[in-house]
CSV table of C-alpha atoms in Angstrom, one decimal:
chain,number,residue,atom,x,y,z
F,1,MET,CA,1.6,-33.1,58.4
F,2,GLY,CA,0.4,-35.0,56.6
F,3,LEU,CA,-2.3,-35.6,54.0
F,4,PHE,CA,-4.2,-37.1,56.9
F,5,ASP,CA,-5.6,-34.8,59.9
F,6,ASP,CA,-4.2,-36.0,63.2
F,7,ASP,CA,-7.2,-36.9,64.9
F,8,PHE,CA,-7.8,-39.4,62.7
F,9,TYR,CA,-5.3,-41.7,64.0
F,10,SER,CA,-5.4,-39.9,68.1
F,11,THR,CA,-4.6,-42.7,70.9
F,12,LYS,CA,-6.5,-41.4,73.6
F,13,VAL,CA,-9.1,-43.4,74.7
F,14,SER,CA,-11.4,-42.9,77.4
F,15,ARG,CA,-11.9,-44.9,80.4
F,16,ARG,CA,-15.3,-47.2,81.0
F,17,LYS,CA,-16.8,-46.8,84.2
F,18,SER,CA,-17.3,-49.7,86.7
F,19,GLY,CA,-20.0,-50.4,89.2
F,20,LYS,CA,-18.0,-52.6,91.1
F,21,SER,CA,-14.6,-50.5,91.5
F,22,LYS,CA,-13.7,-52.3,94.3
F,23,SER,CA,-13.7,-56.1,94.2
F,24,THR,CA,-12.7,-55.5,90.7
F,25,GLY,CA,-9.9,-52.3,91.1
F,26,GLY,CA,-7.2,-54.8,91.2
F,27,TYR,CA,-8.5,-57.0,87.7
F,28,ALA,CA,-10.2,-53.2,86.6
F,29,ASP,CA,-6.5,-52.1,86.7
F,30,GLY,CA,-5.3,-55.2,85.0
F,31,LYS,CA,-7.6,-55.1,82.3
F,32,TRP,CA,-7.6,-52.1,81.3
F,33,ALA,CA,-3.3,-52.3,80.6
F,34,VAL,CA,-4.2,-54.4,78.9
F,35,ARG,CA,-6.9,-53.3,76.6
F,36,LYS,CA,-4.3,-50.5,76.2
F,37,SER,CA,-2.2,-52.3,74.9
F,38,LYS,CA,-3.9,-53.9,72.5
F,39,ARG,CA,-5.0,-50.6,71.4
F,40,SER,CA,-1.6,-49.1,71.4
F,41,LEU,CA,-1.1,-51.9,69.0
F,42,ALA,CA,-3.7,-51.3,66.6
F,43,THR,CA,-3.4,-47.1,66.5
F,44,TRP,CA,0.2,-48.4,65.5
F,45,GLN,CA,-1.1,-50.7,63.0
F,46,ILE,CA,-3.9,-47.0,61.9
F,47,SER,CA,-0.7,-45.4,61.4
F,48,LEU,CA,1.6,-47.2,59.5
F,49,ILE,CA,-1.3,-48.2,57.4
F,50,SER,CA,-2.4,-44.6,56.5
F,51,SER,CA,1.3,-43.8,56.4
F,52,VAL,CA,1.4,-46.5,53.0
F,53,CYS,CA,-1.5,-45.5,51.8
F,54,SER,CA,-0.4,-41.8,51.6
F,55,ALA,CA,2.3,-42.7,50.5
F,56,VAL,CA,0.8,-44.9,47.5
F,57,VAL,CA,-1.5,-42.1,47.0
F,58,ALA,CA,1.0,-39.6,47.0
F,59,VAL,CA,2.6,-41.7,44.0
F,60,LEU,CA,-0.1,-41.8,42.3
F,61,LEU,CA,-0.7,-38.8,41.9
F,62,PHE,CA,3.2,-37.9,41.3
F,63,SER,CA,2.9,-40.1,38.4
F,64,LEU,CA,-1.0,-38.5,37.6
F,65,VAL,CA,0.8,-35.0,37.3
F,66,THR,CA,3.4,-36.0,35.4
F,67,GLY,CA,2.5,-38.7,32.9
F,68,GLN,CA,0.0,-35.8,32.0
F,69,PHE,CA,3.0,-33.5,30.8
F,70,ALA,CA,4.8,-36.0,28.9
F,71,ALA,CA,1.7,-36.9,27.2
F,72,GLU,CA,1.8,-32.7,26.5
F,73,ARG,CA,5.2,-32.3,25.8
F,74,ALA,CA,4.7,-35.7,23.4
F,75,GLN,CA,1.9,-34.5,21.4
F,76,ALA,CA,2.9,-30.4,21.4
F,77,PRO,CA,5.7,-30.1,17.8
F,78,VAL,CA,9.1,-29.4,18.5
F,79,VAL,CA,10.5,-26.2,17.8
F,80,ILE,CA,14.0,-26.4,17.3
F,81,ASP,CA,15.9,-22.8,16.7
F,82,LYS,CA,17.5,-22.5,12.9
F,83,VAL,CA,20.4,-20.6,13.8
F,84,ALA,CA,21.1,-21.7,17.2
F,85,ALA,CA,20.8,-25.6,14.7
F,86,SER,CA,23.3,-24.4,13.1
F,87,SER,CA,25.9,-22.1,14.9
F,88,ALA,CA,27.0,-24.6,17.8
F,89,ASP,CA,30.5,-23.6,18.8
F,90,PRO,CA,30.9,-20.6,17.2
F,91,TYR,CA,35.2,-20.8,18.0
F,92,ASP,CA,34.7,-24.9,16.6
F,93,ARG,CA,33.0,-23.1,12.7
F,94,ILE,CA,35.7,-21.2,12.4
F,95,ILE,CA,38.3,-23.5,12.6
F,96,GLN,CA,35.9,-25.6,9.7
F,97,ALA,CA,35.7,-22.6,7.7
F,98,ALA,CA,39.4,-21.7,7.3
F,99,ALA,CA,39.8,-25.9,6.7
F,100,HIS,CA,37.4,-26.1,3.5
F,101,ILE,CA,38.8,-22.2,2.1
F,102,ARG,CA,42.4,-22.7,3.1
F,103,PRO,CA,42.9,-24.8,-0.4
F,104,ALA,CA,41.9,-21.7,-2.4
F,105,VAL,CA,43.9,-18.6,-1.5
F,106,VAL,CA,47.3,-18.2,-2.8
F,107,SER,CA,50.1,-16.4,-2.5
F,108,ILE,CA,50.5,-13.2,-4.9
F,109,ILE,CA,54.1,-12.6,-6.3
F,110,ASN,CA,54.8,-9.5,-8.6
F,111,HIS,CA,58.3,-9.1,-9.9
F,112,LYS,CA,57.8,-5.4,-10.6
F,113,GLN,CA,61.4,-6.0,-12.7
F,114,ASP,CA,62.9,-8.5,-14.2
F,115,ASN,CA,66.5,-8.2,-15.3
F,116,LYS,CA,66.6,-11.9,-16.8
F,117,GLU,CA,70.5,-11.1,-18.1
F,118,LEU,CA,72.0,-10.3,-14.3
F,119,ASN,CA,69.1,-12.7,-13.3
F,120,ILE,CA,67.6,-10.3,-10.4
F,121,LEU,CA,64.3,-10.4,-9.7
F,122,ASP,CA,62.8,-7.4,-7.1
F,123,GLU,CA,60.1,-8.9,-5.2
F,124,SER,CA,58.2,-5.1,-4.7
F,125,ALA,CA,54.9,-6.7,-4.4
F,126,LEU,CA,53.1,-9.0,-2.5
F,127,GLY,CA,49.4,-10.0,-2.6
F,128,SER,CA,47.0,-12.8,-2.5
F,129,GLY,CA,44.0,-14.3,-4.2
F,130,VAL,CA,41.2,-16.9,-4.5
F,131,ILE,CA,41.0,-20.0,-7.0
F,132,TYR,CA,37.4,-19.2,-8.1
F,133,LYS,CA,37.2,-21.4,-11.3
F,134,LYS,CA,38.8,-23.7,-13.4
F,135,ASP,CA,38.3,-24.5,-17.0
F,136,ASP,CA,41.0,-26.7,-19.9
F,137,ASN,CA,43.6,-27.3,-17.7
F,138,LYS,CA,43.5,-24.0,-16.0
F,139,ALA,CA,42.9,-22.5,-12.5
F,140,PHE,CA,42.0,-19.0,-12.6
F,141,ILE,CA,42.4,-16.5,-9.2
F,142,ILE,CA,41.1,-13.2,-8.6
F,143,THR,CA,42.7,-10.3,-6.9
F,144,ASN,CA,43.2,-6.6,-6.7
F,145,ASN,CA,44.1,-4.4,-9.4
F,146,HIS,CA,46.2,-3.1,-7.6
F,147,VAL,CA,47.9,-6.6,-6.8
F,148,ILE,CA,49.2,-7.4,-9.9
F,149,GLU,CA,49.8,-3.4,-11.6
F,150,GLY,CA,53.0,-2.3,-13.8
F,151,ALA,CA,54.0,-6.1,-12.9
F,152,GLY,CA,56.8,-7.7,-15.1
F,153,LYS,CA,56.4,-11.2,-14.0
F,154,LEU,CA,53.6,-12.8,-11.7
F,155,GLU,CA,54.3,-16.3,-9.6
F,156,VAL,CA,51.6,-17.6,-7.5
F,157,VAL,CA,52.0,-20.2,-4.4
F,158,THR,CA,50.1,-22.5,-3.2
F,159,VAL,CA,48.5,-23.3,0.3
F,160,ASP,CA,50.8,-26.4,0.2
F,161,GLY,CA,54.1,-24.4,-0.6
F,162,VAL,CA,54.3,-24.8,-4.5
F,163,THR,CA,55.1,-21.4,-6.8
F,164,HIS,CA,53.5,-21.4,-10.2
F,165,LYS,CA,53.7,-19.3,-13.4
F,166,ALA,CA,50.6,-16.8,-13.5
F,167,GLU,CA,49.8,-14.9,-17.1
F,168,LEU,CA,47.7,-11.8,-16.8
F,169,VAL,CA,44.1,-12.9,-18.1
F,170,GLY,CA,42.9,-8.9,-17.5
F,171,ALA,CA,42.8,-5.7,-15.1
F,172,ASP,CA,40.2,-3.7,-14.4
F,173,LYS,CA,41.5,-0.3,-12.6
F,174,VAL,CA,38.1,0.8,-11.5
F,175,SER,CA,36.5,-1.7,-9.8
F,176,ASP,CA,40.2,-3.0,-8.5
F,177,ILE,CA,39.5,-6.4,-9.8
F,178,ALA,CA,42.3,-9.1,-11.7
F,179,VAL,CA,42.3,-11.8,-13.0
F,180,LEU,CA,45.1,-13.9,-13.1
F,181,SER,CA,45.8,-17.6,-14.9
F,182,ILE,CA,48.2,-20.8,-13.9
F,183,ASP,CA,47.9,-24.5,-14.2
F,184,GLY,CA,45.4,-26.3,-13.5
F,185,LYS,CA,47.2,-29.3,-12.3
F,186,GLY,CA,47.5,-30.0,-8.9
F,187,ILE,CA,44.2,-27.5,-8.3
F,188,ASP,CA,42.2,-29.6,-6.4
F,189,ARG,CA,40.0,-27.1,-4.3
F,190,ILE,CA,38.5,-24.2,-6.0
F,191,ALA,CA,36.6,-21.8,-3.3
F,192,GLU,CA,32.8,-21.5,-3.2
F,193,ILE,CA,31.8,-18.1,-3.7
F,194,GLY,CA,28.5,-16.8,-1.9
F,195,ASP,CA,25.6,-14.6,-1.7
F,196,SER,CA,27.2,-11.5,-0.1
F,197,SER,CA,23.7,-9.5,-0.6
F,198,LYS,CA,22.4,-11.7,2.0
F,199,LEU,CA,24.6,-10.4,5.1
F,200,ARG,CA,23.9,-8.7,7.8
F,201,LEU,CA,25.0,-6.7,9.8
F,202,GLY,CA,27.5,-8.6,12.8
F,203,GLU,CA,27.8,-11.8,11.3
F,204,THR,CA,31.8,-13.2,12.0
F,205,VAL,CA,33.6,-13.7,9.2
F,206,ILE,CA,37.8,-14.3,8.7
F,207,ALA,CA,39.8,-12.8,5.9
F,208,ILE,CA,43.2,-14.9,5.1
F,209,GLY,CA,45.7,-14.1,2.8
F,210,ASN,CA,49.9,-13.2,1.9
F,211,PRO,CA,50.3,-10.0,4.9
F,212,LEU,CA,54.0,-9.0,4.6
F,213,GLY,CA,54.4,-12.6,2.9
F,214,LEU,CA,53.4,-14.5,5.9
F,215,GLY,CA,51.1,-16.6,3.5
F,216,ASP,CA,47.9,-18.4,4.8
F,217,THR,CA,47.7,-15.8,7.4
F,218,LEU,CA,44.0,-16.1,9.1
F,219,THR,CA,42.0,-12.9,10.9
F,220,SER,CA,38.4,-12.9,12.4
F,221,GLY,CA,35.8,-10.3,13.2
F,222,ILE,CA,32.5,-9.4,12.4
F,223,VAL,CA,30.6,-7.6,9.6
F,224,SER,CA,30.7,-3.6,11.1
F,225,TYR,CA,28.5,-2.7,8.2
F,226,THR,CA,27.4,-3.9,4.6
F,227,GLU,CA,27.1,-1.9,1.9
F,228,ARG,CA,29.5,1.0,2.7
F,229,THR,CA,30.2,3.5,-0.2
F,230,ILE,CA,33.7,4.9,-0.1
F,231,PRO,CA,35.5,7.7,-2.3
F,232,VAL,CA,38.7,6.4,-4.1
F,233,SER,CA,40.9,8.6,-6.4
F,234,LEU,CA,41.5,6.1,-9.7
F,235,ASN,CA,44.8,8.4,-10.8
F,236,GLN,CA,45.8,8.5,-7.1
F,237,ASP,CA,46.8,12.0,-7.1
F,238,GLY,CA,44.1,13.0,-4.3
F,239,VAL,CA,41.2,13.9,-6.0
F,240,TYR,CA,38.1,11.4,-5.4
F,241,ASP,CA,36.6,10.5,-8.9
F,242,TRP,CA,35.6,7.5,-8.2
F,243,GLU,CA,33.0,5.2,-5.6
F,244,GLN,CA,33.8,1.8,-4.1
F,245,GLU,CA,31.2,0.5,-2.7
F,246,VAL,CA,32.7,-2.3,0.0
F,247,ILE,CA,32.2,-4.2,2.8
F,248,GLN,CA,33.2,-2.7,6.5
F,249,THR,CA,34.5,-5.8,8.4
F,250,ASP,CA,37.3,-4.9,12.0
F,251,ALA,CA,39.0,-8.3,11.2
F,252,ALA,CA,42.7,-7.7,10.8
F,253,ILE,CA,43.8,-6.8,7.0
F,254,ASN,CA,46.6,-6.2,6.5
F,255,GLU,CA,50.1,-4.5,3.8
F,256,GLY,CA,49.7,-8.2,1.8
F,257,ASN,CA,46.5,-9.1,1.9
F,258,SER,CA,44.5,-7.0,-1.3
F,259,GLY,CA,43.0,-9.8,-3.4
F,260,GLY,CA,42.5,-12.6,-0.3
F,261,ALA,CA,39.3,-13.5,0.7
F,262,LEU,CA,37.0,-12.7,2.9
F,263,VAL,CA,34.8,-15.2,4.1
F,264,ASP,CA,31.6,-16.4,6.1
F,265,LEU,CA,31.0,-19.2,8.1
F,266,ASP,CA,30.0,-21.6,6.4
F,267,GLY,CA,34.4,-21.7,4.1
F,268,LYS,CA,32.0,-19.9,1.4
F,269,VAL,CA,34.3,-16.1,-0.4
F,270,ILE,CA,31.5,-13.2,0.2
F,271,GLY,CA,34.0,-10.2,-0.7
F,272,ILE,CA,37.8,-9.7,-1.8
F,273,ASN,CA,39.1,-8.1,0.7
F,274,THR,CA,41.0,-4.7,-0.9
F,275,MET,CA,42.3,-2.0,1.3
F,276,LYS,CA,42.1,-0.6,4.8
F,277,ILE,CA,41.6,3.2,6.3
F,278,SER,CA,45.6,3.2,8.7
F,279,ASP,CA,45.8,6.5,10.2
F,280,THR,CA,46.7,7.5,13.9
F,281,GLY,CA,44.2,6.6,16.1
F,282,VAL,CA,42.1,4.1,13.6
F,283,GLU,CA,41.4,0.5,14.3
F,284,GLY,CA,39.5,-2.2,12.5
F,285,LEU,CA,38.8,-0.5,9.4
F,286,GLY,CA,39.2,-2.7,6.0
F,287,PHE,CA,36.9,-3.1,3.6
F,288,ALA,CA,36.3,-6.1,0.8
F,289,ILE,CA,34.7,-5.8,-2.9
F,290,PRO,CA,31.3,-7.6,-2.6
F,291,ALA,CA,31.3,-11.1,-4.1
F,292,ASN,CA,28.7,-10.5,-6.0
F,293,HIS,CA,29.9,-7.8,-8.2
F,294,VAL,CA,33.8,-9.4,-7.9
F,295,VAL,CA,32.3,-12.8,-9.8
F,296,ASP,CA,30.5,-10.3,-12.3
F,297,THR,CA,34.0,-8.7,-13.7
F,298,ALA,CA,35.8,-11.8,-13.1
F,299,ASN,CA,33.8,-13.2,-15.6
F,300,GLU,CA,33.8,-10.8,-18.5
F,301,LEU,CA,37.6,-10.2,-17.7
F,302,THR,CA,37.8,-14.1,-18.0
F,303,SER,CA,35.8,-13.7,-20.9
F,304,LYS,CA,37.0,-10.2,-23.2
F,305,GLY,CA,39.8,-10.1,-20.8
F,306,ARG,CA,39.1,-6.4,-20.5
F,307,ILE,CA,35.7,-4.1,-19.2
F,308,ALA,CA,34.0,-2.7,-21.5
F,309,ARG,CA,33.1,0.8,-20.8
F,310,SER,CA,31.2,4.2,-22.6
F,311,TYR,CA,34.1,6.7,-22.9
F,312,LEU,CA,32.9,10.4,-23.9
F,313,GLY,CA,36.3,11.6,-24.2
F,314,VAL,CA,36.9,15.0,-21.6
F,315,TYR,CA,39.5,16.1,-18.9
F,316,SER,CA,37.4,17.6,-16.7
F,317,VAL,CA,37.8,19.6,-13.1
F,318,ASP,CA,34.7,20.0,-10.7
F,319,LEU,CA,32.9,23.6,-10.8
F,320,ASN,CA,32.6,23.1,-6.9
F,321,ASN,CA,35.2,21.2,-5.9
F,322,PRO,CA,36.2,21.6,-2.1
F,323,TYR,CA,39.7,20.5,-2.2
F,324,VAL,CA,41.1,21.9,-6.2
F,325,PRO,CA,38.8,25.1,-5.7
F,326,LEU,CA,39.1,26.6,-9.0
F,327,ALA,CA,40.8,30.7,-8.7
F,328,ASP,CA,38.1,33.8,-8.6
F,329,ASP,CA,40.0,34.8,-12.5
F,330,GLN,CA,39.2,31.1,-13.8
F,331,ARG,CA,35.0,31.6,-12.5
F,332,LYS,CA,35.9,35.5,-14.2
F,333,GLU,CA,36.6,33.9,-17.2
F,334,LEU,CA,34.2,31.1,-17.6
F,335,ASN,CA,31.6,34.4,-17.6
F,336,LEU,CA,29.0,31.6,-15.4
F,337,PRO,CA,25.3,32.2,-14.4
F,338,SER,CA,24.9,32.7,-10.7
F,339,VAL,CA,22.1,30.1,-10.8
F,340,VAL,CA,25.3,27.6,-12.0
F,341,THR,CA,27.0,26.4,-9.1
F,342,ASP,CA,27.8,23.4,-10.0
F,343,GLY,CA,29.0,21.0,-12.9
F,344,VAL,CA,32.7,19.3,-15.2
F,345,VAL,CA,34.7,22.5,-16.1
F,346,VAL,CA,35.9,20.2,-19.7
F,347,LEU,CA,39.7,21.0,-20.0
F,348,ASP,CA,40.2,19.3,-23.0
F,349,ALA,CA,38.0,17.1,-25.6
F,350,VAL,CA,39.4,14.3,-27.6
F,351,GLY,CA,37.1,11.8,-29.1
F,352,PRO,CA,33.4,11.6,-29.0
F,353,ALA,CA,33.5,14.8,-27.0
F,354,LYS,CA,35.4,16.6,-29.7
F,355,ASP,CA,33.8,15.3,-32.2
F,356,ALA,CA,30.1,16.4,-30.8
F,357,GLY,CA,31.6,20.0,-30.9
F,358,LEU,CA,32.8,19.9,-27.0
F,359,GLN,CA,35.4,22.6,-26.3
F,360,LEU,CA,37.9,24.2,-23.5
F,361,ASN,CA,35.8,25.8,-20.6
F,362,ASP,CA,32.6,24.3,-21.5
F,363,VAL,CA,31.1,24.1,-18.3
F,364,ILE,CA,28.7,20.3,-18.4
F,365,THR,CA,25.4,20.4,-16.5
F,366,LYS,CA,23.3,17.9,-17.6
F,367,PHE,CA,23.1,13.7,-18.9
F,368,ASN,CA,20.3,13.2,-20.6
F,369,ASP,CA,18.4,16.1,-19.4
F,370,LYS,CA,20.5,14.4,-15.1
F,371,PRO,CA,22.1,17.2,-13.0
F,372,ILE,CA,25.7,16.7,-13.5
F,373,THR,CA,27.3,18.0,-10.2
F,374,SER,CA,30.8,16.5,-10.6
F,375,THR,CA,33.6,14.1,-12.5
F,376,LEU,CA,32.6,11.4,-10.4
F,377,SER,CA,28.8,11.3,-10.8
F,378,LEU,CA,29.5,12.0,-14.8
F,379,ARG,CA,31.3,9.6,-15.0
F,380,LYS,CA,28.9,7.0,-12.6
F,381,TYR,CA,26.3,8.8,-15.1
F,382,LEU,CA,28.5,7.1,-18.0
F,383,TYR,CA,29.7,3.7,-16.4
F,384,ASP,CA,26.3,2.8,-15.1
F,385,HIS,CA,23.3,3.9,-17.4
F,386,THR,CA,25.4,3.8,-21.1
F,387,LYS,CA,26.0,1.1,-23.8
F,388,ILE,CA,28.5,1.7,-26.1
F,389,GLY,CA,26.9,3.5,-29.4
F,390,ASP,CA,23.9,5.6,-27.2
F,391,LYS,CA,24.0,8.6,-27.9
F,392,LEU,CA,24.2,10.9,-25.0
F,393,LYS,CA,22.2,14.6,-24.7
F,394,ILE,CA,24.5,16.8,-23.1
F,395,THR,CA,23.8,21.1,-21.6
F,396,PHE,CA,26.2,22.5,-21.3
F,397,TYR,CA,27.6,26.6,-20.9
F,398,ARG,CA,29.7,28.1,-23.4
F,399,ASN,CA,30.2,31.9,-22.6
F,400,GLY,CA,27.4,32.5,-20.2
F,401,GLU,CA,25.1,30.8,-23.0
F,402,VAL,CA,23.3,27.2,-22.3
F,403,LYS,CA,23.4,25.2,-24.6
F,404,GLN,CA,23.2,21.2,-25.5
F,405,THR,CA,25.0,18.7,-28.2
F,406,THR,CA,24.3,15.2,-29.4
F,407,VAL,CA,27.6,12.0,-28.5
F,408,GLN,CA,27.9,9.1,-30.0
F,409,LEU,CA,29.7,7.0,-27.1
F,410,LEU,CA,32.5,4.7,-28.2
F,411,GLU,CA,34.4,2.1,-25.8
F,412,LYS,CA,36.8,3.2,-24.0
F,413,PRO,CA,40.4,2.8,-25.1
F,414,GLU,CA,43.0,0.8,-23.0
F,415,GLU,CA,45.2,2.9,-21.0
């Protein structure tokens, strides 16, 4: 059915009656036939005109409706999804980010033995590094302290395959950061450092480095956790005496990746790969030191050669350590009140602690009235809340009696 009712162009025509039906019957029949033919033609013309009119009206209505929508779209503000506009093809972005950062990531060879007489080099450690700064014809490289620890000779291999002799500028065991320097000639690309505080859970990242000596290797994954705190043993003795804040990622990290770059899709370094958890049934647990922490430490190492921290001078053991518990006879010897369950037992006192009168079997429980429950909390308070030269009030127990003393903190000596 069209836009108009069928009755409008109906072909039904009523027959006129005549009083002279017999004499004019034939004529009447012929006349009727002619009129019928003319009326059929007229009806066909009306139908054609109606169809054309219908089409014209339909076109006008369609144009009016679509024109109005087009005008509304033209007048409405265009909102661009910034995330979609910036993401484009994620795989293409990985390619672009890798191309941007590759020239700034190097391989590091740690020759732990250097026998010049026999001309023998023991390449006992491989790692990675990131060129983050260039100054006075020198290029400075960030890596991990454990990559260069115990080095007799250090070499850096750039992405173009050129080997450079490297010098150790400074290293810090606590943060696991070290800085090397090489001749800046031919070094054209410096890594762009990103803001690790703006990382988002699930953000795509890439890890690039020298795993197992396979330099210039790229892996990808996501940020599994932005600010993970994990316990570490600084002395590698199985006792956790420090905590490291790290970025957790499932990007594949293997031996040799340490010191390499963890990069976002803009090609900016947002972390320095430092460790992974490797055990049966464990997959995708890699960690990187956040870039914001790294840069502050690296700049101080570059300017001073070391990180200056407060020094108390005690060797200690935790009063309540589930991994290394004290024997019953040792606890009895301390003669502590039953309410004292946490603290740090002094095994030896040197430097400032000795000068302040601390001695064997003293149990430290507070610094400036803040609870000290373990060697970890003792070290974190010293490093995070005090400065060299500060006076520190210490609360401790000796033979069951609570005492206090004041210590003037010195700079931690180099090990």
